[in-house]
mmCIF file of C-alpha atoms in Angstrom:
data_model
loop_
_atom_site.group_PDB
_atom_site.id
_atom_site.type_symbol
_atom_site.label_atom_id
_atom_site.label_comp_id
_atom_site.label_asym_id
_atom_site.label_seq_id
_atom_site.Cartn_x
_atom_site.Cartn_y
_atom_site.Cartn_z
ATOM 1 C CA MET A 1 -29.170 2.292 30.468
ATOM 2 C CA PRO A 2 -29.134 0.706 26.844
ATOM 3 C CA SER A 3 -27.538 3.649 25.282
ATOM 4 C CA ILE A 4 -25.122 4.082 28.048
ATOM 5 C CA ASN A 5 -24.007 0.359 27.654
ATOM 6 C CA GLN A 6 -23.630 0.560 24.113
ATOM 7 C CA SER A 7 -21.460 3.971 24.146
ATOM 8 C CA ILE A 8 -19.443 1.972 26.515
ATOM 9 C CA PHE A 9 -18.728 -1.387 23.820
ATOM 10 C CA GLN A 10 -19.991 0.082 21.151
ATOM 11 C CA PRO A 11 -18.751 3.261 20.179
ATOM 12 C CA GLU A 12 -20.670 5.674 18.116
ATOM 13 C CA VAL A 13 -17.906 7.415 16.191
ATOM 14 C CA PHE A 14 -14.080 7.792 16.285
ATOM 15 C CA PHE A 15 -12.472 10.793 16.548
ATOM 16 C CA LEU A 16 -8.649 11.422 13.423
ATOM 17 C CA THR A 17 -6.701 13.520 14.264
ATOM 18 C CA GLY A 18 -4.793 15.970 12.082
ATOM 19 C CA ILE A 19 -1.285 17.108 13.259
ATOM 20 C CA PRO A 20 -1.302 18.134 17.102
ATOM 21 C CA ASP A 21 -0.100 21.617 17.438
ATOM 22 C CA PHE A 22 -0.049 22.486 13.805
ATOM 23 C CA GLU A 23 -3.892 23.087 13.977
ATOM 24 C CA THR A 24 -4.482 26.139 12.857
ATOM 25 C CA HIS A 25 -2.572 25.882 9.459
ATOM 26 C CA HIS A 26 -4.306 22.962 8.355
ATOM 27 C CA ALA A 27 -5.157 25.306 5.588
ATOM 28 C CA TRP A 28 -1.501 25.343 4.442
ATOM 29 C CA ILE A 29 -0.216 21.585 5.407
ATOM 30 C CA SER A 30 -2.950 20.436 2.839
ATOM 31 C CA ILE A 31 -1.855 21.904 0.037
ATOM 32 C CA PRO A 32 1.716 19.697 -0.547
ATOM 33 C CA PHE A 33 -0.887 16.720 0.895
ATOM 34 C CA CYS A 34 -3.464 17.623 -2.265
ATOM 35 C CA CYS A 35 0.306 17.664 -4.879
ATOM 36 C CA LEU A 36 0.720 13.881 -3.597
ATOM 37 C CA TYR A 37 -2.541 13.022 -3.766
ATOM 38 C CA ALA A 38 -2.926 14.524 -7.298
ATOM 39 C CA ILE A 39 -0.212 13.223 -8.411
ATOM 40 C CA ALA A 40 -0.623 9.505 -6.832
ATOM 41 C CA ILE A 41 -3.944 9.456 -8.412
ATOM 42 C CA SER A 42 -3.054 10.539 -11.859
ATOM 43 C CA GLY A 43 0.153 8.787 -12.034
ATOM 44 C CA ASN A 44 -0.818 5.753 -11.408
ATOM 45 C CA GLY A 45 -5.087 5.999 -13.410
ATOM 46 C CA MET A 46 -2.432 7.114 -16.594
ATOM 47 C CA ILE A 47 -0.180 3.551 -16.376
ATOM 48 C CA LEU A 48 -3.500 2.161 -16.448
ATOM 49 C CA PHE A 49 -5.045 3.427 -18.811
ATOM 50 C CA VAL A 50 -2.024 3.658 -21.085
ATOM 51 C CA ILE A 51 -2.328 -0.609 -20.641
ATOM 52 C CA ILE A 52 -5.495 -1.380 -20.910
ATOM 53 C CA THR A 53 -5.637 0.433 -24.486
ATOM 54 C CA GLU A 54 -1.975 0.478 -26.412
ATOM 55 C CA SER A 55 -2.265 -3.773 -27.505
ATOM 56 C CA SER A 56 1.368 -3.693 -27.697
ATOM 57 C CA PHE A 57 1.486 -3.230 -23.427
ATOM 58 C CA HIS A 58 -0.524 -6.300 -23.345
ATOM 59 C CA GLU A 59 1.882 -8.565 -22.606
ATOM 60 C CA PRO A 60 2.638 -10.281 -18.296
ATOM 61 C CA MET A 61 5.298 -7.507 -16.943
ATOM 62 C CA TYR A 62 3.110 -4.616 -17.569
ATOM 63 C CA TYR A 63 -0.441 -6.407 -16.250
ATOM 64 C CA PHE A 64 1.533 -6.341 -13.413
ATOM 65 C CA LEU A 65 2.315 -2.965 -13.032
ATOM 66 C CA SER A 66 -1.302 -2.345 -14.052
ATOM 67 C CA MET A 67 -1.858 -4.501 -10.705
ATOM 68 C CA LEU A 68 0.414 -2.586 -9.055
ATOM 69 C CA SER A 69 -0.869 0.737 -9.934
ATOM 70 C CA PHE A 70 -4.029 -0.340 -9.315
ATOM 71 C CA THR A 71 -3.610 -0.861 -5.622
ATOM 72 C CA ASP A 72 -2.347 1.989 -5.540
ATOM 73 C CA LEU A 73 -4.906 4.161 -6.669
ATOM 74 C CA GLY A 74 -7.175 1.841 -3.768
ATOM 75 C CA LEU A 75 -4.528 2.619 -1.170
ATOM 76 C CA CYS A 76 -4.667 6.619 -1.955
ATOM 77 C CA LEU A 77 -8.765 6.349 -2.311
ATOM 78 C CA SER A 78 -8.556 4.614 1.373
ATOM 79 C CA THR A 79 -7.278 7.419 3.226
ATOM 80 C CA LEU A 80 -8.136 10.566 0.648
ATOM 81 C CA VAL A 81 -11.143 11.431 2.074
ATOM 82 C CA THR A 82 -11.374 11.528 5.989
ATOM 83 C CA MET A 83 -7.547 13.523 5.888
ATOM 84 C CA LEU A 84 -8.740 16.297 3.106
ATOM 85 C CA GLY A 85 -11.796 16.361 5.386
ATOM 86 C CA ILE A 86 -9.911 17.207 8.985
ATOM 87 C CA PHE A 87 -7.390 19.731 7.700
ATOM 88 C CA TRP A 88 -9.818 21.369 5.058
ATOM 89 C CA PHE A 89 -13.319 21.237 7.372
ATOM 90 C CA ASN A 90 -11.947 19.968 10.513
ATOM 91 C CA ALA A 91 -13.892 16.404 10.179
ATOM 92 C CA GLN A 92 -12.235 14.153 12.791
ATOM 93 C CA GLU A 93 -15.610 12.671 13.658
ATOM 94 C CA ILE A 94 -16.391 8.561 12.161
ATOM 95 C CA SER A 95 -18.638 6.145 13.055
ATOM 96 C CA PHE A 96 -17.700 2.453 14.014
ATOM 97 C CA ASP A 97 -18.469 1.212 10.870
ATOM 98 C CA ALA A 98 -17.253 3.412 8.389
ATOM 99 C CA CYS A 99 -13.936 3.453 11.210
ATOM 100 C CA ILE A 100 -13.851 -0.469 10.054
ATOM 101 C CA GLY A 101 -14.691 -0.269 6.332
ATOM 102 C CA GLN A 102 -11.633 2.315 5.997
ATOM 103 C CA MET A 103 -9.310 -0.017 8.040
ATOM 104 C CA PHE A 104 -10.479 -2.982 5.963
ATOM 105 C CA PHE A 105 -9.609 -1.014 2.673
ATOM 106 C CA ILE A 106 -6.210 0.232 3.618
ATOM 107 C CA HIS A 107 -5.063 -3.543 4.908
ATOM 108 C CA CYS A 108 -6.845 -4.948 2.107
ATOM 109 C CA PHE A 109 -4.762 -2.954 -0.404
ATOM 110 C CA MET A 110 -1.303 -3.375 1.755
ATOM 111 C CA PHE A 111 -1.423 -7.462 1.746
ATOM 112 C CA MET A 112 -2.617 -6.986 -2.108
ATOM 113 C CA GLU A 113 -0.031 -4.521 -3.077
ATOM 114 C CA SER A 114 2.807 -6.944 -1.216
ATOM 115 C CA SER A 115 1.680 -10.036 -2.518
ATOM 116 C CA VAL A 116 1.771 -7.866 -6.781
ATOM 117 C CA LEU A 117 5.452 -7.635 -5.649
ATOM 118 C CA LEU A 118 6.020 -11.139 -4.544
ATOM 119 C CA ALA A 119 4.465 -11.513 -8.108
ATOM 120 C CA MET A 120 6.500 -9.711 -10.008
ATOM 121 C CA ALA A 121 9.282 -10.473 -8.462
ATOM 122 C CA PHE A 122 8.916 -14.265 -9.391
ATOM 123 C CA ASP A 123 8.096 -12.567 -13.095
ATOM 124 C CA ARG A 124 11.468 -10.618 -13.168
ATOM 125 C CA PHE A 125 12.690 -14.250 -12.269
ATOM 126 C CA ILE A 126 11.200 -16.170 -14.458
ATOM 127 C CA ALA A 127 11.892 -13.121 -17.646
ATOM 128 C CA ILE A 128 15.888 -13.479 -16.650
ATOM 129 C CA CYS A 129 16.291 -17.064 -15.113
ATOM 130 C CA ASN A 130 14.227 -19.636 -17.445
ATOM 131 C CA PRO A 131 13.280 -16.681 -20.499
ATOM 132 C CA LEU A 132 12.498 -19.579 -22.915
ATOM 133 C CA ARG A 133 9.905 -20.810 -20.798
ATOM 134 C CA TYR A 134 8.685 -17.142 -19.984
ATOM 135 C CA ALA A 135 5.561 -16.950 -22.378
ATOM 136 C CA MET A 136 4.721 -20.827 -21.368
ATOM 137 C CA ILE A 137 5.045 -20.106 -17.558
ATOM 138 C CA LEU A 138 2.440 -15.940 -17.742
ATOM 139 C CA THR A 139 0.104 -17.414 -19.723
ATOM 140 C CA ASN A 140 -2.885 -14.813 -18.980
ATOM 141 C CA SER A 141 -5.188 -17.388 -17.503
ATOM 142 C CA ARG A 142 -2.595 -18.271 -15.499
ATOM 143 C CA ILE A 143 -1.890 -14.434 -14.772
ATOM 144 C CA ILE A 144 -5.668 -13.834 -14.679
ATOM 145 C CA LYS A 145 -5.975 -16.803 -11.427
ATOM 146 C CA VAL A 146 -2.356 -15.271 -9.876
ATOM 147 C CA GLY A 147 -5.217 -11.874 -9.453
ATOM 148 C CA LEU A 148 -7.879 -13.062 -8.528
ATOM 149 C CA ALA A 149 -5.824 -15.036 -6.097
ATOM 150 C CA ILE A 150 -4.122 -12.046 -4.604
ATOM 151 C CA VAL A 151 -7.406 -10.275 -3.968
ATOM 152 C CA ILE A 152 -8.797 -13.260 -1.882
ATOM 153 C CA ARG A 153 -5.540 -13.541 -0.236
ATOM 154 C CA GLY A 154 -5.429 -10.122 1.422
ATOM 155 C CA THR A 155 -9.595 -9.830 1.834
ATOM 156 C CA THR A 156 -10.000 -13.837 2.938
ATOM 157 C CA ALA A 157 -7.059 -12.881 5.799
ATOM 158 C CA LEU A 158 -8.824 -9.454 6.914
ATOM 159 C CA VAL A 159 -12.382 -10.828 8.070
ATOM 160 C CA PRO A 160 -11.830 -13.014 11.527
ATOM 161 C CA LEU A 161 -9.383 -10.238 11.885
ATOM 162 C CA LEU A 162 -12.257 -7.562 11.723
ATOM 163 C CA VAL A 163 -14.964 -9.309 13.500
ATOM 164 C CA LEU A 164 -12.490 -9.984 16.419
ATOM 165 C CA LEU A 165 -12.041 -6.007 16.464
ATOM 166 C CA LYS A 166 -15.624 -5.403 16.321
ATOM 167 C CA ARG A 167 -16.545 -8.128 19.466
ATOM 168 C CA LEU A 168 -13.718 -5.445 21.824
ATOM 169 C CA SER A 169 -14.995 -2.533 24.318
ATOM 170 C CA PHE A 170 -14.261 0.530 24.838
ATOM 171 C CA CYS A 171 -14.880 2.272 27.437
ATOM 172 C CA HIS A 172 -11.696 5.069 26.919
ATOM 173 C CA SER A 173 -10.423 7.379 25.016
ATOM 174 C CA HIS A 174 -12.249 6.992 21.804
ATOM 175 C CA VAL A 175 -9.594 9.870 19.880
ATOM 176 C CA LEU A 176 -7.201 7.849 17.708
ATOM 177 C CA HIS A 177 -3.620 9.187 16.598
ATOM 178 C CA GLN A 178 -4.027 8.968 13.431
ATOM 179 C CA SER A 179 -5.826 10.582 10.316
ATOM 180 C CA TYR A 180 -7.493 6.958 9.550
ATOM 181 C CA CYS A 181 -8.328 4.381 11.241
ATOM 182 C CA PHE A 182 -5.270 1.730 11.967
ATOM 183 C CA HIS A 183 -5.532 -1.507 13.279
ATOM 184 C CA PRO A 184 -3.329 -1.372 15.973
ATOM 185 C CA ASP A 185 -4.593 2.495 16.972
ATOM 186 C CA VAL A 186 -8.476 1.500 17.214
ATOM 187 C CA MET A 187 -7.157 -1.951 19.361
ATOM 188 C CA LYS A 188 -5.261 0.556 21.223
ATOM 189 C CA LEU A 189 -8.780 2.206 22.880
ATOM 190 C CA SER A 190 -10.392 -1.155 24.155
ATOM 191 C CA CYS A 191 -10.213 -1.643 27.949
ATOM 192 C CA THR A 192 -10.658 -5.747 26.975
ATOM 193 C CA ASP A 193 -8.131 -8.151 26.236
ATOM 194 C CA THR A 194 -6.313 -7.642 23.008
ATOM 195 C CA LYS A 195 -3.699 -10.333 23.327
ATOM 196 C CA ILE A 196 -6.020 -12.723 21.117
ATOM 197 C CA ASN A 197 -6.370 -9.665 18.390
ATOM 198 C CA SER A 198 -2.398 -8.702 18.783
ATOM 199 C CA ALA A 199 -1.233 -12.966 17.856
ATOM 200 C CA PHE A 200 -3.567 -12.560 15.266
ATOM 201 C CA GLY A 201 -3.091 -9.312 13.625
ATOM 202 C CA LEU A 202 0.645 -10.513 13.725
ATOM 203 C CA ALA A 203 -0.163 -13.916 12.225
ATOM 204 C CA ILE A 204 -1.866 -12.064 9.576
ATOM 205 C CA VAL A 205 1.397 -9.527 8.869
ATOM 206 C CA ILE A 206 3.886 -12.637 9.398
ATOM 207 C CA SER A 207 2.117 -14.509 6.712
ATOM 208 C CA THR A 208 1.419 -11.582 4.440
ATOM 209 C CA ALA A 209 3.934 -8.826 3.734
ATOM 210 C CA GLY A 210 6.591 -10.564 6.082
ATOM 211 C CA LEU A 211 6.674 -14.262 3.986
ATOM 212 C CA ASP A 212 6.687 -11.674 0.365
ATOM 213 C CA SER A 213 9.371 -10.065 1.835
ATOM 214 C CA VAL A 214 11.370 -13.293 2.449
ATOM 215 C CA LEU A 215 10.204 -14.713 -1.595
ATOM 216 C CA ILE A 216 11.237 -11.609 -2.377
ATOM 217 C CA LEU A 217 14.765 -11.796 -1.766
ATOM 218 C CA LEU A 218 14.737 -15.383 -1.819
ATOM 219 C CA SER A 219 13.333 -14.607 -6.314
ATOM 220 C CA TYR A 220 16.541 -12.243 -5.969
ATOM 221 C CA ALA A 221 19.265 -14.013 -4.345
ATOM 222 C CA LEU A 222 18.446 -16.524 -7.133
ATOM 223 C CA ILE A 223 18.120 -13.902 -10.204
ATOM 224 C CA ILE A 224 21.868 -12.618 -8.829
ATOM 225 C CA HIS A 225 23.087 -16.459 -8.458
ATOM 226 C CA SER A 226 21.907 -16.980 -12.126
ATOM 227 C CA LEU A 227 23.712 -14.003 -13.389
ATOM 228 C CA LEU A 228 26.975 -14.291 -11.412
ATOM 229 C CA SER A 229 27.473 -18.082 -13.080
ATOM 230 C CA ILE A 230 25.626 -17.260 -16.949
ATOM 231 C CA ALA A 231 25.387 -14.382 -18.055
ATOM 232 C CA SER A 232 28.165 -11.964 -19.638
ATOM 233 C CA PRO A 233 28.923 -8.008 -18.294
ATOM 234 C CA GLU A 234 27.308 -6.523 -20.668
ATOM 235 C CA GLN A 235 23.687 -9.179 -20.234
ATOM 236 C CA GLN A 236 24.358 -8.312 -16.314
ATOM 237 C CA LYS A 237 23.630 -4.716 -16.636
ATOM 238 C CA LYS A 238 20.838 -5.084 -18.971
ATOM 239 C CA ALA A 239 19.012 -7.973 -17.160
ATOM 240 C CA PHE A 240 19.995 -5.975 -13.861
ATOM 241 C CA GLY A 241 18.453 -2.502 -15.528
ATOM 242 C CA THR A 242 15.151 -4.745 -15.937
ATOM 243 C CA CYS A 243 15.091 -4.651 -12.199
ATOM 244 C CA VAL A 244 15.635 -1.433 -10.989
ATOM 245 C CA SER A 245 11.857 -0.126 -11.158
ATOM 246 C CA HIS A 246 10.770 -3.668 -9.287
ATOM 247 C CA VAL A 247 13.275 -3.482 -6.655
ATOM 248 C CA SER A 248 12.747 0.747 -6.108
ATOM 249 C CA ALA A 249 9.379 -0.191 -5.523
ATOM 250 C CA VAL A 250 9.836 -3.045 -3.227
ATOM 251 C CA SER A 251 11.998 -0.333 -1.560
ATOM 252 C CA MET A 252 9.178 2.248 -1.466
ATOM 253 C CA PHE A 253 6.985 -0.017 0.097
ATOM 254 C CA TYR A 254 8.502 -2.069 2.652
ATOM 255 C CA ILE A 255 11.455 0.022 4.437
ATOM 256 C CA PRO A 256 8.660 3.343 4.832
ATOM 257 C CA MET A 257 6.624 -0.063 6.772
ATOM 258 C CA ILE A 258 9.584 -0.754 8.539
ATOM 259 C CA SER A 259 10.250 3.048 10.153
ATOM 260 C CA PHE A 260 6.805 3.182 10.674
ATOM 261 C CA SER A 261 6.974 0.466 12.287
ATOM 262 C CA LEU A 262 9.976 1.530 14.464
ATOM 263 C CA VAL A 263 8.547 4.642 15.193
ATOM 264 C CA HIS A 264 5.254 3.723 16.861
ATOM 265 C CA ARG A 265 7.162 1.183 18.788
ATOM 266 C CA PHE A 266 10.134 3.341 20.061
ATOM 267 C CA GLY A 267 9.712 6.624 19.196
ATOM 268 C CA LYS A 268 7.087 7.128 22.348
ATOM 269 C CA HIS A 269 9.474 10.307 23.453
ATOM 270 C CA ALA A 270 9.081 11.844 20.076
ATOM 271 C CA PRO A 271 6.573 14.639 19.886
ATOM 272 C CA PRO A 272 3.204 14.134 18.941
ATOM 273 C CA PHE A 273 3.189 15.490 15.592
ATOM 274 C CA VAL A 274 5.999 13.168 14.508
ATOM 275 C CA HIS A 275 4.348 9.832 14.601
ATOM 276 C CA THR A 276 1.072 11.670 12.826
ATOM 277 C CA LEU A 277 2.835 13.724 9.513
ATOM 278 C CA ILE A 278 4.783 10.006 9.562
ATOM 279 C CA ALA A 279 1.725 7.946 9.544
ATOM 280 C CA ASN A 280 -0.227 9.875 6.780
ATOM 281 C CA VAL A 281 3.044 10.320 4.936
ATOM 282 C CA TYR A 282 3.730 6.016 4.944
ATOM 283 C CA LEU A 283 0.885 5.259 3.145
ATOM 284 C CA LEU A 284 1.174 8.140 0.519
ATOM 285 C CA ILE A 285 4.975 6.890 -0.555
ATOM 286 C CA PRO A 286 4.380 3.899 -3.087
ATOM 287 C CA PRO A 287 1.942 5.135 -4.566
ATOM 288 C CA VAL A 288 3.602 8.731 -5.762
ATOM 289 C CA MET A 289 6.802 7.315 -6.328
ATOM 290 C CA ASN A 290 5.641 3.647 -8.361
ATOM 291 C CA PRO A 291 4.051 5.816 -11.127
ATOM 292 C CA ILE A 292 7.094 8.196 -11.361
ATOM 293 C CA LEU A 293 10.127 5.142 -11.573
ATOM 294 C CA TYR A 294 8.245 3.182 -14.081
ATOM 295 C CA SER A 295 7.635 6.143 -16.275
ATOM 296 C CA VAL A 296 11.243 6.960 -15.622
ATOM 297 C CA LYS A 297 12.726 3.455 -15.702
ATOM 298 C CA THR A 298 10.349 1.703 -18.461
ATOM 299 C CA LYS A 299 11.497 3.474 -22.197
ATOM 300 C CA GLN A 300 7.988 2.061 -23.632
ATOM 301 C CA ILE A 301 5.550 3.703 -20.690
ATOM 302 C CA CYS A 302 7.238 7.034 -21.298
ATOM 303 C CA LYS A 303 6.567 6.996 -24.848
ATOM 304 C CA ALA A 304 2.706 5.905 -24.447
ATOM 305 C CA ILE A 305 2.354 8.349 -22.569
ATOM 306 C CA PHE A 306 3.955 10.963 -23.688
ATOM 307 C CA LYS A 307 1.906 10.237 -26.749
ATOM 308 C CA VAL A 308 -1.525 10.627 -24.469
ATOM 309 C CA PHE A 309 -0.275 14.020 -23.645
ATOM 310 C CA LEU A 310 0.513 15.260 -27.803
ATOM 311 C CA SER A 311 -2.593 13.238 -29.124
ATOM 312 C CA LYS A 312 -4.790 15.181 -26.467
ATOM 313 C CA LEU A 313 -2.896 18.517 -27.515
ATOM 314 C CA ILE A 314 -3.640 17.591 -31.123
#
């Protein structure tokens, strides 16, 4: 009887899902995913390496870029094992504790990335609207404090959410409809009341990603107002050019998140593989695209990467 109760209230394993109706093609489907993971890991790793090793990049803007690359790497590695495990070895089982752990890292790095994008928006605001005080405001000590605040904010927000999740009872199907553990999907499998979990989860999303997106929009509204009222057309073009990469990174983070939420909520009649495919791709878009965007749009990064490659060849 104790073992039965334990299996009801705290399941030993969950079952992750590959691409429904395409199970026989998982080996082929894994090829584009492997390419995306390789691009994301090598691209972000290269940017981190260049910023750490090149003293010319020891500036606030590049420190924040290194934080973005670090969170992108964390986001990739959080889903890599289970996703490729399903595609290569049909390893669909994941223990309850491992699922909680993966969920913690996925959501933590998502919240951290949102915070880093906000910090980068503040960096652009200071650089454009108050350039004379840029070095005085964004000192190394303050950047370190911002980095610590980002980590603490991302981790502390999740601890009570996961504690509440572990108290739930799971007596329905233990099959998750993604290739990784995502809080809303795990919560839906519970057979107990999840109103507190839902409310707390919504409050966390609003107070992190929701608040960050509003502050980022406010930052750019102030930047645009400052440029239109002061700068010449040439200065405006140059200043906006420094923001292109960041605006693209913000779009690559929030648009897939909103799209996934809409499909998850309103696309109930769509084929099952659509939900799973979008879920698998949406966490990979920012880590893949960010290093490409910053390498293409930032000449200094591009030159440094070529320098590293040439030195290796020589």
